[in-house]
Coordinates of C-alpha atoms and ligand atoms in Angstrom, one line a residue:
M1 CA -5.9 -8.8 -23.9
R2 CA -7.9 -11.7 -24.5
V3 CA -7.4 -14.6 -22.2
V4 CA -7.9 -18.4 -22.2
V5 CA -8.3 -19.4 -18.2
T6 CA -8.6 -23.5 -18.0
G7 CA -10.4 -24.7 -14.8
G8 CA -11.8 -21.2 -14.5
A9 CA -15.3 -22.9 -13.2
G10 CA -13.0 -24.0 -9.8
F11 CA -11.9 -22.0 -7.0
I12 CA -8.7 -19.8 -8.2
G13 CA -9.8 -19.8 -12.0
S14 CA -13.1 -18.2 -11.3
A15 CA -11.8 -15.6 -9.2
L16 CA -9.3 -15.2 -12.1
C17 CA -12.1 -14.5 -14.3
R18 CA -14.0 -12.3 -12.4
Y19 CA -11.4 -10.5 -11.8
L20 CA -9.8 -10.5 -15.0
V21 CA -13.2 -9.4 -16.6
T22 CA -14.6 -6.9 -14.1
E23 CA -11.2 -5.3 -12.7
C24 CA -9.1 -5.3 -15.7
G25 CA -11.6 -5.3 -18.5
W26 CA -10.4 -8.4 -20.3
Q27 CA -12.1 -11.0 -22.6
V28 CA -12.0 -14.4 -21.2
L29 CA -12.6 -17.4 -22.5
N30 CA -12.8 -20.2 -19.7
I31 CA -12.1 -23.7 -20.9
D32 CA -13.0 -26.1 -18.0
K33 CA -14.2 -29.8 -17.9
L34 CA -16.6 -29.3 -15.3
T35 CA -15.2 -32.1 -12.5
Y36 CA -17.0 -32.2 -9.2
A37 CA -14.6 -29.1 -8.1
A38 CA -16.2 -26.9 -10.8
D39 CA -19.0 -24.6 -10.0
Q40 CA -20.6 -22.3 -12.6
R41 CA -22.5 -20.8 -10.0
S42 CA -19.0 -19.5 -8.6
L43 CA -19.2 -17.2 -12.3
A44 CA -22.7 -15.8 -11.7
A45 CA -21.2 -12.4 -11.7
I46 CA -19.8 -12.3 -15.2
E47 CA -22.6 -14.6 -16.5
G48 CA -23.6 -12.6 -19.8
A49 CA -20.9 -10.2 -19.4
P50 CA -19.6 -9.2 -23.1
G51 CA -16.1 -9.7 -22.3
Y52 CA -16.7 -13.7 -20.8
R53 CA -17.3 -17.0 -22.6
F54 CA -17.5 -20.7 -21.5
M55 CA -16.3 -23.8 -23.2
Q56 CA -16.6 -27.1 -21.9
A57 CA -13.7 -29.1 -23.0
D58 CA -11.1 -31.7 -21.4
I59 CA -7.4 -29.8 -21.8
A60 CA -6.2 -33.6 -22.4
D61 CA -8.3 -33.5 -25.5
G62 CA -5.8 -31.6 -27.9
D63 CA -7.8 -31.6 -30.9
K64 CA -10.6 -29.8 -29.2
I65 CA -8.0 -27.4 -27.7
A66 CA -6.5 -27.0 -30.9
R67 CA -10.0 -25.5 -32.4
I68 CA -10.7 -23.7 -29.6
L69 CA -7.3 -21.6 -29.6
D70 CA -7.6 -21.1 -33.3
E71 CA -11.1 -19.9 -32.9
F72 CA -10.8 -17.8 -30.1
K73 CA -6.8 -16.2 -30.9
P74 CA -5.5 -15.5 -27.4
D75 CA -3.1 -13.4 -26.3
A76 CA -2.2 -15.8 -23.6
I77 CA -3.3 -18.7 -21.9
M78 CA -3.4 -18.8 -18.0
H79 CA -3.6 -22.8 -16.9
L80 CA -5.3 -23.9 -13.4
A81 CA -7.0 -26.4 -14.7
A82 CA -5.9 -29.6 -12.4
E83 CA -7.0 -31.9 -10.0
S84 CA -6.2 -30.3 -6.9
H85 CA -6.9 -32.2 -3.5
V86 CA -4.0 -33.8 -2.2
D87 CA -6.2 -36.3 -0.1
R88 CA -8.1 -37.3 -3.1
S89 CA -4.8 -37.8 -4.6
I90 CA -3.8 -40.4 -2.2
D91 CA -7.1 -42.2 -2.5
G92 CA -6.6 -42.2 -6.4
P93 CA -3.6 -40.7 -8.7
G94 CA -5.2 -41.7 -11.7
D95 CA -7.0 -38.4 -12.8
F96 CA -4.0 -36.5 -11.3
I97 CA -1.7 -38.2 -13.6
E98 CA -4.2 -37.5 -16.4
T99 CA -5.0 -34.3 -15.9
N100 CA -2.0 -32.7 -14.3
I101 CA 0.3 -34.4 -16.5
V102 CA -1.2 -35.7 -19.6
G103 CA -3.5 -32.8 -20.1
T104 CA -1.1 -30.3 -19.5
Y105 CA 1.1 -32.2 -22.2
R106 CA -1.5 -32.0 -24.4
L107 CA -2.4 -28.2 -23.7
L108 CA 1.1 -27.1 -24.3
D109 CA 1.3 -29.2 -27.3
A110 CA -1.8 -27.2 -28.9
A111 CA -0.4 -23.9 -27.4
L112 CA 2.8 -24.2 -29.3
Y113 CA 0.8 -25.3 -32.6
Y114 CA -1.2 -22.5 -32.2
W115 CA 1.8 -19.8 -31.1
R116 CA 3.7 -21.2 -34.4
G117 CA 1.2 -20.3 -36.7
L118 CA 1.0 -16.3 -35.0
A119 CA 2.2 -13.5 -36.9
P120 CA 5.7 -12.4 -35.5
D121 CA 4.8 -9.5 -33.3
R122 CA 1.7 -11.6 -31.9
Q123 CA 4.4 -14.4 -31.4
Q124 CA 6.6 -12.0 -29.4
N125 CA 3.7 -11.2 -27.0
F126 CA 2.1 -14.6 -26.4
R127 CA 2.5 -15.9 -23.3
F128 CA 1.7 -19.5 -21.4
L129 CA 1.2 -19.0 -17.5
H130 CA 1.4 -22.3 -15.5
V131 CA 0.0 -22.1 -12.4
S132 CA 1.6 -24.3 -9.8
T133 CA 2.0 -25.0 -6.1
D134 CA 4.6 -24.7 -3.2
E135 CA 4.1 -28.3 -2.8
V136 CA 6.8 -29.3 -5.6
Y137 CA 9.2 -28.0 -3.1
G138 CA 8.3 -30.9 -0.3
S139 CA 8.6 -30.0 3.6
L140 CA 10.6 -27.1 5.5
G141 CA 11.7 -27.7 8.8
A142 CA 10.8 -25.4 11.5
Q143 CA 13.5 -22.5 9.7
G144 CA 13.7 -21.3 6.4
L145 CA 11.4 -20.2 3.5
F146 CA 10.8 -21.6 -0.3
D147 CA 12.1 -19.4 -3.0
E148 CA 12.4 -20.1 -6.8
N149 CA 15.7 -21.7 -6.3
S150 CA 14.4 -24.4 -3.8
R151 CA 15.0 -28.1 -4.9
Y152 CA 11.8 -29.9 -6.4
Q153 CA 11.1 -32.8 -3.7
P154 CA 7.4 -33.6 -4.3
N155 CA 6.0 -35.7 -1.7
S156 CA 2.1 -36.8 -2.5
P157 CA 0.8 -38.2 -5.9
Y158 CA -0.4 -34.6 -6.1
S159 CA 2.4 -32.1 -6.0
A160 CA 4.6 -35.0 -7.9
S161 CA 1.9 -34.6 -10.6
K162 CA 2.3 -31.0 -10.4
A163 CA 6.2 -30.9 -10.4
S164 CA 6.2 -32.9 -13.6
S165 CA 3.9 -30.3 -15.1
D166 CA 6.1 -27.8 -14.1
H167 CA 9.0 -29.8 -15.4
L168 CA 7.1 -30.1 -19.2
V169 CA 6.4 -26.4 -19.0
R170 CA 9.8 -25.7 -18.7
A171 CA 11.3 -27.8 -21.3
W172 CA 8.5 -26.9 -23.6
H173 CA 10.2 -22.9 -23.6
H174 CA 14.0 -24.4 -23.1
T175 CA 13.3 -26.9 -26.0
Y176 CA 10.6 -25.2 -28.7
G177 CA 11.1 -21.5 -27.5
L178 CA 7.3 -21.6 -26.3
P179 CA 7.3 -17.8 -24.2
V180 CA 6.0 -19.8 -20.5
L181 CA 5.9 -18.7 -17.0
I182 CA 5.7 -20.4 -13.8
S183 CA 4.4 -19.3 -10.7
N184 CA 4.0 -21.8 -7.7
C185 CA 2.0 -20.3 -4.6
S186 CA 0.7 -21.2 -1.2
N187 CA -2.3 -22.2 0.2
N188 CA -5.2 -20.3 -1.2
Y189 CA -8.7 -19.2 1.0
G190 CA -11.4 -17.0 0.4
P191 CA -15.3 -17.2 -0.9
F192 CA -16.5 -19.9 -3.4
Q193 CA -14.2 -22.8 -2.2
F194 CA -15.1 -26.4 -2.3
P195 CA -15.7 -27.8 1.1
E196 CA -13.0 -30.6 0.8
K197 CA -10.5 -28.1 1.8
F198 CA -9.4 -27.5 5.2
I199 CA -10.7 -23.7 5.9
P200 CA -14.1 -24.5 4.4
L201 CA -14.6 -27.6 6.1
M202 CA -13.5 -26.2 9.3
I203 CA -16.0 -23.1 8.8
L204 CA -18.9 -25.6 8.1
N205 CA -18.5 -27.5 10.5
A206 CA -18.3 -25.3 13.2
M207 CA -21.1 -23.5 12.1
A208 CA -23.2 -26.8 12.1
G209 CA -21.5 -27.8 15.6
R210 CA -20.1 -30.9 13.9
K211 CA -16.2 -32.1 14.9
L212 CA -13.5 -30.5 13.3
P213 CA -11.2 -33.1 12.2
V214 CA -7.5 -31.7 12.6
Y215 CA -5.0 -34.2 10.9
G216 CA -1.7 -35.3 13.3
D217 CA -0.9 -33.1 16.1
G218 CA -2.3 -30.0 14.5
H219 CA 1.3 -28.3 14.2
N220 CA 1.4 -28.6 10.3
I221 CA 2.1 -25.2 9.1
R222 CA 0.7 -23.5 6.0
D223 CA 1.6 -20.1 4.6
W224 CA -1.8 -19.3 3.8
L225 CA -3.0 -16.6 0.7
H226 CA -6.1 -14.8 0.4
V227 CA -7.3 -15.7 -3.2
N228 CA -7.9 -12.2 -4.6
D229 CA -4.4 -11.6 -3.7
H230 CA -3.3 -14.4 -5.9
V231 CA -5.2 -13.3 -8.7
A232 CA -4.1 -9.8 -9.0
A233 CA -0.4 -11.7 -8.8
L234 CA -1.1 -13.9 -11.9
R235 CA -2.1 -10.9 -13.8
L236 CA 0.9 -8.9 -12.6
I237 CA 3.0 -12.0 -13.8
V238 CA 1.3 -12.6 -17.2
Q239 CA 1.4 -9.1 -18.3
H240 CA 5.3 -8.1 -16.9
G241 CA 6.4 -11.6 -15.8
Q242 CA 10.0 -12.5 -17.7
V243 CA 9.7 -14.8 -20.2
G244 CA 11.1 -18.2 -19.2
E245 CA 11.1 -17.4 -15.0
T246 CA 9.3 -18.8 -12.0
Y247 CA 7.4 -16.7 -9.7
N248 CA 6.6 -17.8 -6.1
V249 CA 3.4 -16.2 -4.8
G250 CA 2.5 -16.2 -0.8
G251 CA 1.1 -14.0 1.6
R252 CA 3.6 -14.2 4.4
N253 CA 0.9 -15.5 6.5
E254 CA 2.0 -18.9 8.1
A255 CA -0.3 -20.6 10.8
R256 CA -0.3 -23.7 12.5
N257 CA -3.6 -25.7 11.7
I258 CA -4.3 -25.9 15.5
D259 CA -4.4 -22.2 15.4
I260 CA -6.3 -21.5 12.3
V261 CA -9.1 -23.9 13.8
H262 CA -9.4 -21.6 16.9
Q263 CA -9.3 -18.7 14.9
V264 CA -12.4 -20.0 12.8
I265 CA -14.2 -20.9 15.9
S266 CA -13.8 -17.3 17.5
H267 CA -15.2 -16.0 14.1
V268 CA -18.1 -18.1 13.7
R269 CA -19.0 -17.3 17.5
D270 CA -18.4 -13.8 17.1
L271 CA -20.1 -13.2 13.5
S272 CA -23.4 -15.3 14.8
P273 CA -24.0 -14.6 18.2
H274 CA -27.2 -16.5 18.0
R275 CA -25.6 -20.4 17.8
T276 CA -24.2 -21.9 20.8
L277 CA -21.6 -23.8 20.1
P278 CA -19.8 -26.3 22.6
K279 CA -16.3 -25.0 24.0
D280 CA -13.5 -25.6 21.4
D281 CA -12.0 -28.8 22.7
A282 CA -15.1 -30.5 22.5
L283 CA -15.5 -29.3 19.1
I284 CA -11.9 -30.3 17.8
E285 CA -11.2 -33.9 16.9
F286 CA -7.5 -34.8 16.6
V287 CA -7.8 -37.6 13.9
Q288 CA -5.2 -40.0 12.2
D289 CA -2.5 -38.1 9.9
R290 CA -2.7 -37.5 6.4
P291 CA -0.2 -40.4 5.0
G292 CA 3.4 -38.5 4.0
H293 CA 1.7 -35.1 5.2
D294 CA 4.3 -32.3 4.9
R295 CA 5.2 -30.5 8.1
R296 CA 5.5 -27.0 6.9
Y297 CA 5.7 -24.7 3.6
A298 CA 6.3 -20.9 3.8
I299 CA 7.1 -18.8 0.8
D300 CA 9.4 -16.0 0.0
A301 CA 7.8 -13.6 -2.3
T302 CA 10.4 -11.4 -2.5
K303 CA 11.0 -11.5 -6.5
L304 CA 7.0 -11.0 -7.1
E305 CA 7.5 -8.1 -4.7
N306 CA 10.7 -6.5 -5.7
R307 CA 10.3 -7.0 -9.6
L308 CA 6.6 -6.6 -10.3
G309 CA 5.8 -4.9 -7.4
W310 CA 2.9 -7.0 -6.1
Q311 CA 2.1 -6.7 -2.2
A312 CA -0.2 -9.0 -0.5
Q313 CA -3.2 -7.0 0.7
Y314 CA -4.8 -9.5 3.3
D315 CA -3.5 -10.2 6.6
L316 CA -4.8 -13.8 7.7
D317 CA -6.9 -12.4 10.8
R318 CA -9.0 -10.2 8.1
G319 CA -9.3 -12.5 5.6
L320 CA -10.4 -15.1 7.7
R321 CA -13.2 -13.1 9.2
D322 CA -14.2 -12.1 6.0
T323 CA -14.2 -15.5 4.6
V324 CA -16.2 -17.1 7.6
A325 CA -18.5 -14.0 7.0
W326 CA -19.0 -15.1 3.5
Y327 CA -20.0 -18.8 4.4
L328 CA -22.6 -17.8 7.1
N329 CA -23.8 -15.5 3.9
H330 CA -23.9 -17.8 1.4
E331 CA -25.4 -21.3 2.3
Q332 CA -27.2 -21.3 -1.0
W333 CA -24.1 -21.4 -2.6
W334 CA -22.3 -24.3 -0.1
Q335 CA -25.8 -26.4 0.8
P336 CA -26.2 -28.0 -2.8
I337 CA -22.4 -29.3 -2.9
L338 CA -23.3 -30.7 0.8
D339 CA -26.6 -32.1 -0.7
R340 CA -24.9 -33.4 -4.0
K341 CA -21.4 -33.6 -4.2
Y342 CA -19.4 -34.1 -0.7
Q343 CA -20.4 -34.7 2.5
G344 CA -17.7 -33.7 4.7
Q345 CA -16.0 -37.4 4.9
R346 CA -12.5 -38.2 5.8
L347 CA -10.3 -38.7 2.6
G348 CA -7.0 -39.8 1.9
V349 CA -6.2 -42.0 4.7
A350 CA -4.7 -44.6 2.2
Ligands
NAD1 P1 -10.3 -26.6 -7.9 O1 -10.0 -27.9 -7.6 O2 -11.2 -25.4 -7.4 O3 -10.8 -26.5 -9.4 C1 -9.8 -26.8 -10.8 C2 -10.9 -26.6 -11.5 O4 -10.3 -27.3 -13.0 C3 -12.1 -27.4 -12.0 O5 -12.8 -26.6 -12.4 C4 -12.3 -28.7 -12.4 O6 -13.3 -28.6 -13.4 C5 -11.2 -27.8 -13.9 N1 -10.7 -29.1 -14.3 C6 -10.0 -30.5 -13.7 N2 -9.8 -31.1 -14.8 C7 -9.8 -30.9 -16.2 C8 -9.3 -31.1 -17.3 N3 -8.8 -32.6 -17.6 N4 -10.0 -29.9 -18.2 C9 -10.3 -29.4 -18.1 N5 -10.6 -28.7 -16.9 C10 -10.2 -29.3 -15.4 O7 -8.4 -26.3 -7.9 P2 -7.8 -24.6 -7.3 O8 -7.8 -24.6 -5.8 O9 -8.8 -23.6 -7.9 O10 -6.5 -24.5 -8.1 C11 -6.5 -24.3 -9.2 C12 -4.9 -24.1 -9.6 O11 -4.1 -24.1 -9.0 C13 -4.3 -25.6 -9.7 O12 -3.7 -25.7 -10.8 C14 -3.7 -26.0 -8.4 O13 -3.2 -26.9 -8.7 C15 -3.0 -24.8 -8.4 N6 -3.1 -24.4 -6.9 C16 -3.9 -24.5 -6.3 C17 -4.0 -24.2 -4.3 C18 -5.0 -23.6 -3.2 O14 -4.7 -23.7 -2.3 N7 -5.9 -23.9 -4.2 C19 -2.4 -23.1 -4.2 C20 -1.4 -23.5 -5.1 C21 -1.6 -24.0 -6.4
DAU2 O1 0.3 -25.4 -0.8 C1 -0.7 -25.2 -1.9 C2 -1.3 -26.3 -1.6 O2 -2.3 -25.9 -0.8 C3 -2.4 -26.5 -3.1 O3 -1.2 -26.8 -3.9 C4 -3.3 -27.9 -2.9 O4 -4.1 -27.8 -4.5 C5 -4.2 -26.9 -2.2 O5 -5.4 -28.0 -1.9 C6 -3.4 -27.2 -0.6 O6 -3.1 -28.3 -0.3 P1 -2.9 -28.4 1.0 O7 -2.9 -30.4 1.3 O8 -2.1 -27.9 2.3 O9 -4.7 -28.3 1.7 P2 -5.9 -29.0 2.3 O10 -6.6 -27.7 2.6 O11 -5.9 -30.2 2.0 O12 -5.2 -29.2 4.1 C7 -4.4 -27.7 5.1 C8 -4.2 -28.3 5.9 O13 -4.8 -28.8 6.8 C9 -3.0 -29.6 5.6 O14 -1.9 -29.4 6.9 C10 -4.4 -31.3 6.2 C11 -4.9 -30.5 6.9 N1 -6.5 -30.7 7.1 C12 -6.9 -31.0 6.2 C13 -8.1 -31.3 5.8 C14 -8.7 -31.3 4.9 C15 -6.7 -31.4 8.3 O15 -6.0 -31.1 9.3 N2 -8.1 -31.2 8.4 C16 -8.7 -31.3 7.3 O16 -10.0 -32.1 7.6

C-alpha cells in the first residue's frame, strides 16, 4: 500500500509513519511543513528506509500538493497535518484557520483532482482518511460518552477549526464522491510528544523539580489514548473502514488532570530514586483556568471495536509509566526543544 501521511513529523504523524513503514511494510510519503511542532528526529528509526520518503510542503499550497500526488500516486492519504494545541489557538487563532480549514480545503481539492484521474479500479480503492478530534463534540457533564452521532459543539478556536475541517471532508464525499473516512479521537500520549502538552510538560517539570501548573481545580477529565493504540486504529480504519463513515477512537481511560499529576510524580519518584523531589503538594500549583476549558471528554469506541476488531492495548497506568521512563531516557530528544523552541511558559491565558 502507498500512502501519503500529512503532518508526519509531528507527534502522532511520526508514530504513524514509523508504524506503517516498520510494522506494516507500506510505502510512506510524509508531507510536512515543519512548523515549531515538527521534529524530524522523531523519524530517525525510519530515515533511509526504502519504504519512507519525506517532502517539505504546506498543505495549503494546492499546486505543490497536486504535483506531489501526481508523482507519488498514493492509494490513500492519511491527513494529520494541523495546528493542534488548544492554548495556542486561544493566543492566535489565525494559523489554525489557515492550516486546519483552508489547508484541509486545498488538500481535499488536490486529492479530488488526483482521484478523478485514476483508473476505475484504483479510484474504487482510494481512501482519504481525515484525522480529527473528540473536541468537536464539546464538553460532557458527569455522565455519558461521545459517540459517532454526538452533536458538534466545538468550544475553542482549535476545536472549531477541526469541526470545520470535518464538515468540509464530509461535503467532499457527499457532493463530489471522494471516498473519505473520518476518525475522532481523544487525548493521545506517549513518546515524542511536544512538551507544550499536559503529560510531557508535567513529566519534564516533575523531573526538574519545577512547579506543575494545574489549570483551575484540576478536576477536568480527559480520556487518554496511547499513541501506539491510535496509529493501529488508523491503519484499520483506512484499510477496512466504511467509506463516508466516522469512527471514534478512545482508550476507555478517563482520568482527572490532578490524578494524572499525582501518578506522574509517583512514576518519576519510582523510576529515578536518586532524585529528591519535594512533596506532591509543594510541586503542584493550581493556576488560572484555561478560558472556555472543556470539563470532560470520554469516548465510546464500540463501533471501532465491534466493526473493525480494534482493542486498546495500553491501560493508563502502564502507558504512563512507560512514557515517564521514555522521557527519563531521552533527554537528548527533549532538551534541544526546551533550549530552542519552548521553555514551558504558560500559554493561552487570553
Ligand atoms: P502535532 O502538533 O504534534 O503535529 C502536527 C504536524 O503537522 C507538525 O509536524 C506540523 O509541522 C505539521 N503541520 C502543521 N501545519 C501544516 C501545514 N500547513 N502543512 C503541512 N504540515 C503542517 O500534532 P499531533 O498531536 O500529532 O496531532 C496530529 C493530528 O491529530 C492533528 O490533526 C490533531 O488535530 C489530531 N488529534 C490530536 C490529538 C492529540 O491528543 N495530540 C487528539 C485528537 C486529534
Ligand atoms: O481531546 C483531543 C485533544 O487533546 C486534541 O484534539 C488536541 O490536539 C490535544 O492537544 C488535546 O487537547 P487538550 O486541550 O485536552 O490537551 P492539553 O494537553 O493541552 O491539556 C490536557 C488537559 O490538561 C486540559 O484539561 C488542560 C490541562 N492542562 C494543560 C496544560 C498544558 C493543565 O492543567 N496544565 C497545563 O499546563
